[in-house]
Structure formats: C-alpha cells, structure tokens
PDB file of C-alpha atoms in Angstrom:
ATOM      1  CA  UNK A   1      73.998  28.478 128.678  1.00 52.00           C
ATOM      2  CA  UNK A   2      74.251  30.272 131.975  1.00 53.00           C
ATOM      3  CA  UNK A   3      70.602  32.216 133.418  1.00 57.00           C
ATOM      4  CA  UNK A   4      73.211  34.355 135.039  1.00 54.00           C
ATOM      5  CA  UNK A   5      72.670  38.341 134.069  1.00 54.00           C
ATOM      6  CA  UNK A   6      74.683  39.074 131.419  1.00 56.00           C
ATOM      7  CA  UNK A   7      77.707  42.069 132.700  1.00 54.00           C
ATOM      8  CA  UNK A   8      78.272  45.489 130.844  1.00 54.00           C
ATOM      9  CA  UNK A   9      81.939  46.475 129.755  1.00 55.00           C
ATOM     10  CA  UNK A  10      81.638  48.330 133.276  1.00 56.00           C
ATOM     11  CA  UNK A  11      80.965  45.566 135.501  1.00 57.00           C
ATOM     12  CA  UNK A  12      76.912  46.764 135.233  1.00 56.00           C
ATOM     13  CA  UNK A  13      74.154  44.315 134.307  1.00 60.00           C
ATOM     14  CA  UNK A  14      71.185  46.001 131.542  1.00 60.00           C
ATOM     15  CA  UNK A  15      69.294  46.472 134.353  1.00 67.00           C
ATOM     16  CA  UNK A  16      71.373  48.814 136.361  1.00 69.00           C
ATOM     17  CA  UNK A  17      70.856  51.889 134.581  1.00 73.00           C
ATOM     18  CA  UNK A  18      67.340  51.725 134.412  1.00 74.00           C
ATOM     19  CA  UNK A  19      67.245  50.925 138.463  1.00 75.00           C
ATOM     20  CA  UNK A  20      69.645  54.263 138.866  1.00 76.00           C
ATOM     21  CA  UNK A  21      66.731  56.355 136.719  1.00 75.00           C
ATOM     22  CA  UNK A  22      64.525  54.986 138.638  1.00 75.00           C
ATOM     23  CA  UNK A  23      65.665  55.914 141.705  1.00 76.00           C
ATOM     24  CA  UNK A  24      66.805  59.233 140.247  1.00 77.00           C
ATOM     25  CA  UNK A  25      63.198  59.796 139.475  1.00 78.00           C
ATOM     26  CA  UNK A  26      61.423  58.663 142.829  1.00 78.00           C
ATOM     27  CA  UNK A  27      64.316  61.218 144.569  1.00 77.00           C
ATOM     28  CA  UNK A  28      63.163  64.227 142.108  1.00 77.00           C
ATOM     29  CA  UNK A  29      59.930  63.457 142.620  1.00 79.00           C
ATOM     30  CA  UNK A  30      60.296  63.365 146.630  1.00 75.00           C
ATOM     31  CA  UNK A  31      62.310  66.644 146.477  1.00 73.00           C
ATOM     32  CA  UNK A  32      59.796  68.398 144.263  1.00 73.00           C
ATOM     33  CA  UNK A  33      57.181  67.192 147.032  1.00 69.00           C
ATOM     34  CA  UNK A  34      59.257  68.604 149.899  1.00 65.00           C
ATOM     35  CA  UNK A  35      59.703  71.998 147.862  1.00 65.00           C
ATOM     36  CA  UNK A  36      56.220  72.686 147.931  1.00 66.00           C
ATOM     37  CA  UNK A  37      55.241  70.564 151.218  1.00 66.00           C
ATOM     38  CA  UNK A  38      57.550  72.247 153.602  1.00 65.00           C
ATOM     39  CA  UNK A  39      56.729  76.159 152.921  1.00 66.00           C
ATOM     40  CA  UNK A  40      52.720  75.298 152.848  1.00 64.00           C
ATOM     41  CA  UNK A  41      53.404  73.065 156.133  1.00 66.00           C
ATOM     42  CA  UNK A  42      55.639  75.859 158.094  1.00 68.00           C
ATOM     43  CA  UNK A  43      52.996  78.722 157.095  1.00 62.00           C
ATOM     44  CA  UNK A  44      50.284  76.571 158.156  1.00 63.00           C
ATOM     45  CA  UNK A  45      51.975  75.789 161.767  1.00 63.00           C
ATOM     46  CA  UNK A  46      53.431  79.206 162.391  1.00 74.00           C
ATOM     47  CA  UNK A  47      51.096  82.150 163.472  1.00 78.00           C
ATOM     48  CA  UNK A  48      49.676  84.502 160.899  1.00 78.00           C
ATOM     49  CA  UNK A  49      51.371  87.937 160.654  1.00 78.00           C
ATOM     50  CA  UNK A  50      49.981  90.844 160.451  1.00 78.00           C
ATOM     51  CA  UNK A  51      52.134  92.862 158.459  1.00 82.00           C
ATOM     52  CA  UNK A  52      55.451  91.758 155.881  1.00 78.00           C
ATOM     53  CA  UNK A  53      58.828  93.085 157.469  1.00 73.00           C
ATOM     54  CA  UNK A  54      60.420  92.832 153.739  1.00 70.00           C
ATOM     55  CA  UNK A  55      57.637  94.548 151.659  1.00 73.00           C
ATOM     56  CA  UNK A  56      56.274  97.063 154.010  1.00 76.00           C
ATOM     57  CA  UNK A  57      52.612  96.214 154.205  1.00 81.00           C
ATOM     58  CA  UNK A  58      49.996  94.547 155.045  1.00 86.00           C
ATOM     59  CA  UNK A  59      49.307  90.728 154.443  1.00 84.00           C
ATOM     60  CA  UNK A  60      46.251  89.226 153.418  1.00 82.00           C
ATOM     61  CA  UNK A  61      44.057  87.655 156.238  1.00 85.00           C
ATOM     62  CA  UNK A  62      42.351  84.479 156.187  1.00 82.00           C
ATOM     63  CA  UNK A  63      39.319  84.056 154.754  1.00 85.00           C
ATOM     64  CA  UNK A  64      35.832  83.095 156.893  1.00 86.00           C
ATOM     65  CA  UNK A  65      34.319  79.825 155.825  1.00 85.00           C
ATOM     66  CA  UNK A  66      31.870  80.502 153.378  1.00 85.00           C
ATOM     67  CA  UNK A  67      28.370  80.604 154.200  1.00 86.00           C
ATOM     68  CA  UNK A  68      25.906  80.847 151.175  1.00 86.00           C
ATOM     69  CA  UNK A  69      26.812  80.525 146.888  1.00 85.00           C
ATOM     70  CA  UNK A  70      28.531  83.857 146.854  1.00 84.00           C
ATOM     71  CA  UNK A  71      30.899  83.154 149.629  1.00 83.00           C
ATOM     72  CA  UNK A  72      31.668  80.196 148.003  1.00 85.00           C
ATOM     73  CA  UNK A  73      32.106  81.318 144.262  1.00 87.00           C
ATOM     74  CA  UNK A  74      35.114  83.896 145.651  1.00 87.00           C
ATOM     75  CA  UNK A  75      36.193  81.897 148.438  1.00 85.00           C
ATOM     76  CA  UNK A  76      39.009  79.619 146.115  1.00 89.00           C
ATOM     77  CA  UNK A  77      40.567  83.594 145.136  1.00 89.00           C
ATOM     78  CA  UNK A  78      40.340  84.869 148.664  1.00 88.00           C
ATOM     79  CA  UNK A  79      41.955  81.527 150.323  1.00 83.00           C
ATOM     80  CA  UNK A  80      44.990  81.637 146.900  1.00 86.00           C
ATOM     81  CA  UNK A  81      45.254  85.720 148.014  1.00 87.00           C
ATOM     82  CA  UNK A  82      45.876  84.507 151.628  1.00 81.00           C
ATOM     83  CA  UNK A  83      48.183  81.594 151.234  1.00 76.00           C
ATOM     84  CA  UNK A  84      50.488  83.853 148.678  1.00 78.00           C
ATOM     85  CA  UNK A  85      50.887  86.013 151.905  1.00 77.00           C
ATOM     86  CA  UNK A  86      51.386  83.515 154.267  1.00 75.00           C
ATOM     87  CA  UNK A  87      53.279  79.997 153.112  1.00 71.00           C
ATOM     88  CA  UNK A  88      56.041  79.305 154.940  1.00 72.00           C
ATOM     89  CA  UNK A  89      60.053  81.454 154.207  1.00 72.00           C
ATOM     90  CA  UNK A  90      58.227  83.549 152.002  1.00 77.00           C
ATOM     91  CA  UNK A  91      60.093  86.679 153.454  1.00 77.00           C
ATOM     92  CA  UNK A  92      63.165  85.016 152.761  1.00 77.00           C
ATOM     93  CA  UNK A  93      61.852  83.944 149.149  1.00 77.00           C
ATOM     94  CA  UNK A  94      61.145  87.883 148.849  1.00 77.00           C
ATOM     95  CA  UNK A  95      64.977  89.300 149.976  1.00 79.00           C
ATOM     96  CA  UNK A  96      66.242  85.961 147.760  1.00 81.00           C
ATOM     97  CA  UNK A  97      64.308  87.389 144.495  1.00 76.00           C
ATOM     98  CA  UNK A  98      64.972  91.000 145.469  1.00 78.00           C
ATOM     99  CA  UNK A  99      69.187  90.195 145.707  1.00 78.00           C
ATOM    100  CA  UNK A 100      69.082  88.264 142.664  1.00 82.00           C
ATOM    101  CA  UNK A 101      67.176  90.950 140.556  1.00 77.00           C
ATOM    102  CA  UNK A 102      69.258  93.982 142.100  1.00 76.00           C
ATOM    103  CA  UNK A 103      72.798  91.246 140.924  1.00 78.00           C
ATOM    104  CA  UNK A 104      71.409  91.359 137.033  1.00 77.00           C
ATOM    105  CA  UNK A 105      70.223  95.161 137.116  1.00 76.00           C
ATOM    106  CA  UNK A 106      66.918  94.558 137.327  1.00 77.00           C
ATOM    107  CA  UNK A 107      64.031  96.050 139.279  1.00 77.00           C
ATOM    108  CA  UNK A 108      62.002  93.568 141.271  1.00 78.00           C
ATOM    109  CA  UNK A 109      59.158  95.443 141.054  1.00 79.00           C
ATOM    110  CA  UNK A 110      57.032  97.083 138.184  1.00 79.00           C
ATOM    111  CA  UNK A 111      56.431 100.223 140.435  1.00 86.00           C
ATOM    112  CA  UNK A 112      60.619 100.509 141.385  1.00 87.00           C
ATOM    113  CA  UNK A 113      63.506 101.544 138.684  1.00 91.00           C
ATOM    114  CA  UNK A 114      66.977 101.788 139.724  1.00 90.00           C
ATOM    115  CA  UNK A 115      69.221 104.467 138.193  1.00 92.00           C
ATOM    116  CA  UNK A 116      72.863 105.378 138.348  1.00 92.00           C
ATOM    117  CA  UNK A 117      75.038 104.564 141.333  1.00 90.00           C
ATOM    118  CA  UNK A 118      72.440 102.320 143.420  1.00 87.00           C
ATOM    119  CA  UNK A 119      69.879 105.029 143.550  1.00 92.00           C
ATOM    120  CA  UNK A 120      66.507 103.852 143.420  1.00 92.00           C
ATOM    121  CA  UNK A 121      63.574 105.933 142.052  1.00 94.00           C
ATOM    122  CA  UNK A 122      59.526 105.430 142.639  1.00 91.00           C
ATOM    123  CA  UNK A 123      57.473 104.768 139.115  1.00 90.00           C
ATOM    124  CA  UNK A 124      57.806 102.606 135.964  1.00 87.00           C
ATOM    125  CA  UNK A 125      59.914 104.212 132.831  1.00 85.00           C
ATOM    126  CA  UNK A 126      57.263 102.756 130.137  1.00 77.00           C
ATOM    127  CA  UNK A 127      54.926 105.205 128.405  1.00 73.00           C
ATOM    128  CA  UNK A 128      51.853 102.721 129.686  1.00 70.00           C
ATOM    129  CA  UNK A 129      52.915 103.270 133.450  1.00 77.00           C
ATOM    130  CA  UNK A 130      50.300 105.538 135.520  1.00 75.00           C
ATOM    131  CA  UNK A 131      50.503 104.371 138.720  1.00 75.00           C
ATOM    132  CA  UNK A 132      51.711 106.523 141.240  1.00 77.00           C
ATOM    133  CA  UNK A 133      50.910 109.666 139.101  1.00 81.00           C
ATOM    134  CA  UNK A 134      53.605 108.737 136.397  1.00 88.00           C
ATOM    135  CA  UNK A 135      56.997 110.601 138.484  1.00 91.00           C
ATOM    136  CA  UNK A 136      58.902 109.757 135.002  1.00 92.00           C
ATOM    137  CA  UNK A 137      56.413 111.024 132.799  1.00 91.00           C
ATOM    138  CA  UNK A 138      56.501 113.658 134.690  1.00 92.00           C
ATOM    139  CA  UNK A 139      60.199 114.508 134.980  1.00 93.00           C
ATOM    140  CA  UNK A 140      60.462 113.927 131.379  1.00 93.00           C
ATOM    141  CA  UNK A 141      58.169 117.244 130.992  1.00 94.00           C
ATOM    142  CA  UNK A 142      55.213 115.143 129.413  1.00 91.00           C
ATOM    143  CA  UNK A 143      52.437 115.759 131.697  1.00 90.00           C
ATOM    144  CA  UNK A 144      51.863 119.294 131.660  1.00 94.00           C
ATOM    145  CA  UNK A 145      49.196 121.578 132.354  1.00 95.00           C
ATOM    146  CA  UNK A 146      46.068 122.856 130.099  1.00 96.00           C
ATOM    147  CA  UNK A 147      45.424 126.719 130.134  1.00 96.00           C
ATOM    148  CA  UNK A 148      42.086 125.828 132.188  1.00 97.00           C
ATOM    149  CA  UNK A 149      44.028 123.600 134.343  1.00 97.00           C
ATOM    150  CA  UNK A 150      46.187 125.982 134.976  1.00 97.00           C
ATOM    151  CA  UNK A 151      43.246 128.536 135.940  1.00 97.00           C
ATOM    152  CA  UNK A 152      41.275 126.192 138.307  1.00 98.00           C
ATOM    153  CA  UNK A 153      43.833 125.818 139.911  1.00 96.00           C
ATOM    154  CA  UNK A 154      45.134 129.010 140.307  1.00 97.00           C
ATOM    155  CA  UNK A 155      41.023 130.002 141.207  1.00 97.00           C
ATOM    156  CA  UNK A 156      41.108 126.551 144.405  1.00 97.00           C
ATOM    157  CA  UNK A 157      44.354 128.045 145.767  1.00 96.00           C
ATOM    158  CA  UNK A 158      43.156 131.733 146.024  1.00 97.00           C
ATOM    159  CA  UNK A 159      39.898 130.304 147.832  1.00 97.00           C
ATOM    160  CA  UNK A 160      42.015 128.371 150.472  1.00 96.00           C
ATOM    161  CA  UNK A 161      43.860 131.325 151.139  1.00 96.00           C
ATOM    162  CA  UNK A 162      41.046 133.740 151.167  1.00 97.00           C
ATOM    163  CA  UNK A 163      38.948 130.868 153.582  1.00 97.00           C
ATOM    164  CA  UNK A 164      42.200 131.005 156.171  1.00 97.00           C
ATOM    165  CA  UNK A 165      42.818 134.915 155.775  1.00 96.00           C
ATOM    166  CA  UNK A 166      39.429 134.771 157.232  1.00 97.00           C
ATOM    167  CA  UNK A 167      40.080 132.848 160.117  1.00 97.00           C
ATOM    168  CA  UNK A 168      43.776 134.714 161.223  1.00 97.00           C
ATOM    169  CA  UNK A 169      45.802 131.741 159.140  1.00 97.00           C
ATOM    170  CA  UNK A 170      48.447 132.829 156.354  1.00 96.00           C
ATOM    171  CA  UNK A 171      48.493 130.926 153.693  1.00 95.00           C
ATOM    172  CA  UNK A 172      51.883 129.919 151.803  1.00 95.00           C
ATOM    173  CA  UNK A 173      51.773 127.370 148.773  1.00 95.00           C
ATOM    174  CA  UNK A 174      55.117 125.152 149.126  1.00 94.00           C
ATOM    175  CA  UNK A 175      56.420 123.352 146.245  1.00 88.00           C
ATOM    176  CA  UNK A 176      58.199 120.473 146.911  1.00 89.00           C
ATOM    177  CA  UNK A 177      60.276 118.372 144.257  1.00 93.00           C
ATOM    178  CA  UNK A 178      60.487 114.853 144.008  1.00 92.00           C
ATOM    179  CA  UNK A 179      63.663 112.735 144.121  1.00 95.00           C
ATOM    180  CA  UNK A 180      63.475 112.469 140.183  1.00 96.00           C
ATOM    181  CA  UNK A 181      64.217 116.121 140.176  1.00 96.00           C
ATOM    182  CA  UNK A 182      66.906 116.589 142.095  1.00 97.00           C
ATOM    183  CA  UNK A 183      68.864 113.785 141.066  1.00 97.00           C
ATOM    184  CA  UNK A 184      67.778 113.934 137.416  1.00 96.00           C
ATOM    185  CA  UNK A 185      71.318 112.587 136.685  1.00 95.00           C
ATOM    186  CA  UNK A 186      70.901 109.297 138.761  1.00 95.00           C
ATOM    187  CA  UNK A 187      68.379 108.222 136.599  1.00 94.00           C
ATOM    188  CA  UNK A 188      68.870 105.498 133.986  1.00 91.00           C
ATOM    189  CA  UNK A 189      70.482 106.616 130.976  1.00 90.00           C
ATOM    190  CA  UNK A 190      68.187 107.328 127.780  1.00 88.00           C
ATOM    191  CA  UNK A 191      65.987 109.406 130.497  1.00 90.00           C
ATOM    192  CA  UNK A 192      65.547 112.846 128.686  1.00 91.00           C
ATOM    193  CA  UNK A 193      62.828 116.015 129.329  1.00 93.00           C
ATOM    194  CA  UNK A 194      60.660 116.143 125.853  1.00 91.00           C
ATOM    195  CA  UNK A 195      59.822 119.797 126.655  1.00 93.00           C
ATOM    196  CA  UNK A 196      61.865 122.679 127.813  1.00 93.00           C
ATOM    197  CA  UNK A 197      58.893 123.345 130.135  1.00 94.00           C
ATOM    198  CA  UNK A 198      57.601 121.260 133.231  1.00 95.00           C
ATOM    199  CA  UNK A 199      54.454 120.357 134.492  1.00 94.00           C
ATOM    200  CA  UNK A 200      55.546 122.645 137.724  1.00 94.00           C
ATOM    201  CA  UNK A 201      57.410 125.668 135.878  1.00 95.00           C
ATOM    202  CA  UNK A 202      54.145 126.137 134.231  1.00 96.00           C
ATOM    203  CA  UNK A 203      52.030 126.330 137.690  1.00 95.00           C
ATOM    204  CA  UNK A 204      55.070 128.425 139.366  1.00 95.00           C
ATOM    205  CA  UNK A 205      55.042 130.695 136.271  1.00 95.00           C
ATOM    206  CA  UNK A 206      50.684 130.995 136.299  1.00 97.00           C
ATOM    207  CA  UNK A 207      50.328 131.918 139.948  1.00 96.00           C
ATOM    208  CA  UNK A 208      53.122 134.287 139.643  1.00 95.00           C
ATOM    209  CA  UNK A 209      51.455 136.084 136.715  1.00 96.00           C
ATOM    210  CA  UNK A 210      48.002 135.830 137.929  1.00 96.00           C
ATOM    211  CA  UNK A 211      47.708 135.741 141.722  1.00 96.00           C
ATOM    212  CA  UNK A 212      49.716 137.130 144.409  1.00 95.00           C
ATOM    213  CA  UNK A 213      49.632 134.129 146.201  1.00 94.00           C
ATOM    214  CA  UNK A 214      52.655 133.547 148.846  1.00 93.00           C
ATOM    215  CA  UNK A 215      54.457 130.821 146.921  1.00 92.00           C
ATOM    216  CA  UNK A 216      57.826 129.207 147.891  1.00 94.00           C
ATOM    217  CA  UNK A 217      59.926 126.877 145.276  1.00 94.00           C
ATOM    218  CA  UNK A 218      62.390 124.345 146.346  1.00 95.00           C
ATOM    219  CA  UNK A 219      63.789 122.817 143.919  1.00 95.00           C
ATOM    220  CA  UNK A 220      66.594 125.149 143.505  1.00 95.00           C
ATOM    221  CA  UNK A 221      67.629 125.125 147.195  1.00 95.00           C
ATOM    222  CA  UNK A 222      67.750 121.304 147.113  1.00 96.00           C
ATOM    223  CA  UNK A 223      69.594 121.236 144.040  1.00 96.00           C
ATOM    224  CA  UNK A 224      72.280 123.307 145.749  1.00 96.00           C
ATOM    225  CA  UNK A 225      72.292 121.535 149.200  1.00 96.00           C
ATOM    226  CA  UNK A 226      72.657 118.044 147.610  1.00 95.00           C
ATOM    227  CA  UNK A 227      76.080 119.150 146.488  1.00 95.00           C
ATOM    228  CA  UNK A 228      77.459 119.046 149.918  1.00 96.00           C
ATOM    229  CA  UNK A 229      74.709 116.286 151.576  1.00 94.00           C
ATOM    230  CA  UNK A 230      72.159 113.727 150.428  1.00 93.00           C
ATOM    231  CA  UNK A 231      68.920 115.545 150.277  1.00 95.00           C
ATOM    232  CA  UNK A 232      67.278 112.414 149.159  1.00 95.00           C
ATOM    233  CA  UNK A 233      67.679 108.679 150.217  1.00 93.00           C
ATOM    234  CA  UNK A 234      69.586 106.834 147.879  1.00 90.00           C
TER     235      UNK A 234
END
C-alpha cells in the first residue's frame, strides 16, 4: 500500500479543503481586524475637530483623565461619547449612510422626514414625536390652543406692546409659517389636518377679537409667492 495522500476526483487531496477554510477564515478574521483597526487608528493619529462638516455640529471632546471614583465611574461613557465623534472616515461613514437611506426612501434621521419631490421637512410623523415642538402634529391641526391659553397669551403680548409704547417702540406681532405649511402638499402622503382649525387660526382669530394688537399673517402671501419661486428650501 502506498503512504502517498490519497487524490479527490478533482486532483485535491482530503486535506485541501479544510486548508482553503482555513485560510478563508484567518483572511476574514484579518479583514474584520483591519475594519475596526484602521478607523480607530486614523482618528487616533489625525487631529481632533472641532465641529462635523456633514452633521452641522459640534463633536464631542476628549475626556480629562479621571481623578477621584466619580470621574472614573462616567469616564468609560464620556471616552465611548468621544470616540463615536472622532474614529477615523466617520464623515464619510455619515454621507455613505445618509445616500443609502435617501436610495430606499428612508430618513436617516428620527428628527428628518422626506416628502414629495425631494423635499425634506423638520420633525418625526409618529404620534410619540415631541421634539422640536411636534411641526407635524402641528400642521395636522392637533395641537391647538385652550381658551386660557389663548387669553395669556393674548394678556403677554398686550404687555410687550404697552412696555415698548412706553419707550417710543411700535409693536407689530409677525406670524411666520413653517415650511410644513406652505408646502402642505410636499409632505408624505397619508398626511391629513384632523381639525378644520389650526393651532395659529385660533391665536390670529383671539387677538383679532380681543386686542387691537398690530398683527401681520404670512402665510397667505407665501402661499401665493411660492407659485412663481421657492419660498422655502427644498
């Protein structure tokens, strides 16, 4: 009998496939390593930023070394909060995430829904949302005004008036409509107003009724200028 490794129909010996998982393995391990090596290594060796060009705002700065039990306790969630700022092509992680979600309809952010035609509006759509002062709740006519709302109001504004009367300054009360307004078309579809009232025809309507405070709406004026211009980024 020969020692000799016995071939496969393919010219392989048994222990060829298991030396190509092998290596197979050892190469997805080495790439998983360099995934997550080279980002923390490049945001360790390049200089801190202040400020993110792709999110608009500030970044997280690093953390002092702790000095007493306290320091120490928060120090592992300060140092995570910093390196999530700062590891290395996260901006070009961000516009990567950002192109993908806008290419399946999506909004990459919570606090972001896109509508109609590319336009983009400020706010969630769920009935939880209230950051931001709920904009959809608000277009939708569901955060209105109590009758004593409505009066304390009414009773600040005639005091700031009254106050600047008093020191040669006319007063005029400007209202001035969001995006979600105006372009009440460009938002999603299954977007609809759950009262023939709004939060603002109910102020407009109070003041006119019970002050005689200089008041300018313009909502309709917008509504007619966006028919020749954009009155509102897209």
């Amino acid at each position: 009998m020969s020692d000799a490794p016995e071939e496969m129909g393919n010219g392989e010996t048994p222990q060829a496939p298991a030396k190509k998982l092998a290596m197979l393995q050892w190469l997805g391990t080495i790439g998983f390593v360099a995934l997550i090596g080279i980002p923390a290594v490049t945001g360790w060796l390049t200089p801190d930023r202040a400020s993110s060009e792709s999110e608009r705002r500030t970044l997280a700065t690093r953390p002092a070394a702790p000095n007493d039990v306290d320091a120490l306790q928060s120090y592992p969630e300060r140092f995570a909060t910093y390196y999530a700022d700062h590891f290395g092509f996260r901006d070009t992680f961000v516009q990567a995430y950002k192109a993908l979600k806008y290419a399946i309809g999506d909004s990459p952010s919570g606090d972001l829904t896109l509508g109609k035609d590319g336009y983009l509006f400020l706010g969630g759509i769920g009935d939880s949302y209230v950051k931001f002062n709920d904009p959809f709740g608000d277009v939708r006519n569901r955060n209105l005004y109590t009758e004593a709302e409505l009066a304390l109001f009414a009773k600040n504004i005639v005091a700031t008036r009254d106050y600047l009367a008093s020191v040669g300054v006319e007063y005029l009360f400007i209202v001035t409509p969001n995006k979600h307004t105006i372009y009440f078309d460009k938002l999603p579809n299954g977007i609809e107003r759950t009262a023939p009232q709004s939060a603002l025809d109910q102020l407009v309507e109070y003041l006119d009724a019970n002050t005689d405070i200089g008041m300018m709406d313009l909502r309709d004026a917008l509504l007619d200028e966006r028919k020749t211009h954009e009155v509102y980024h897209r």
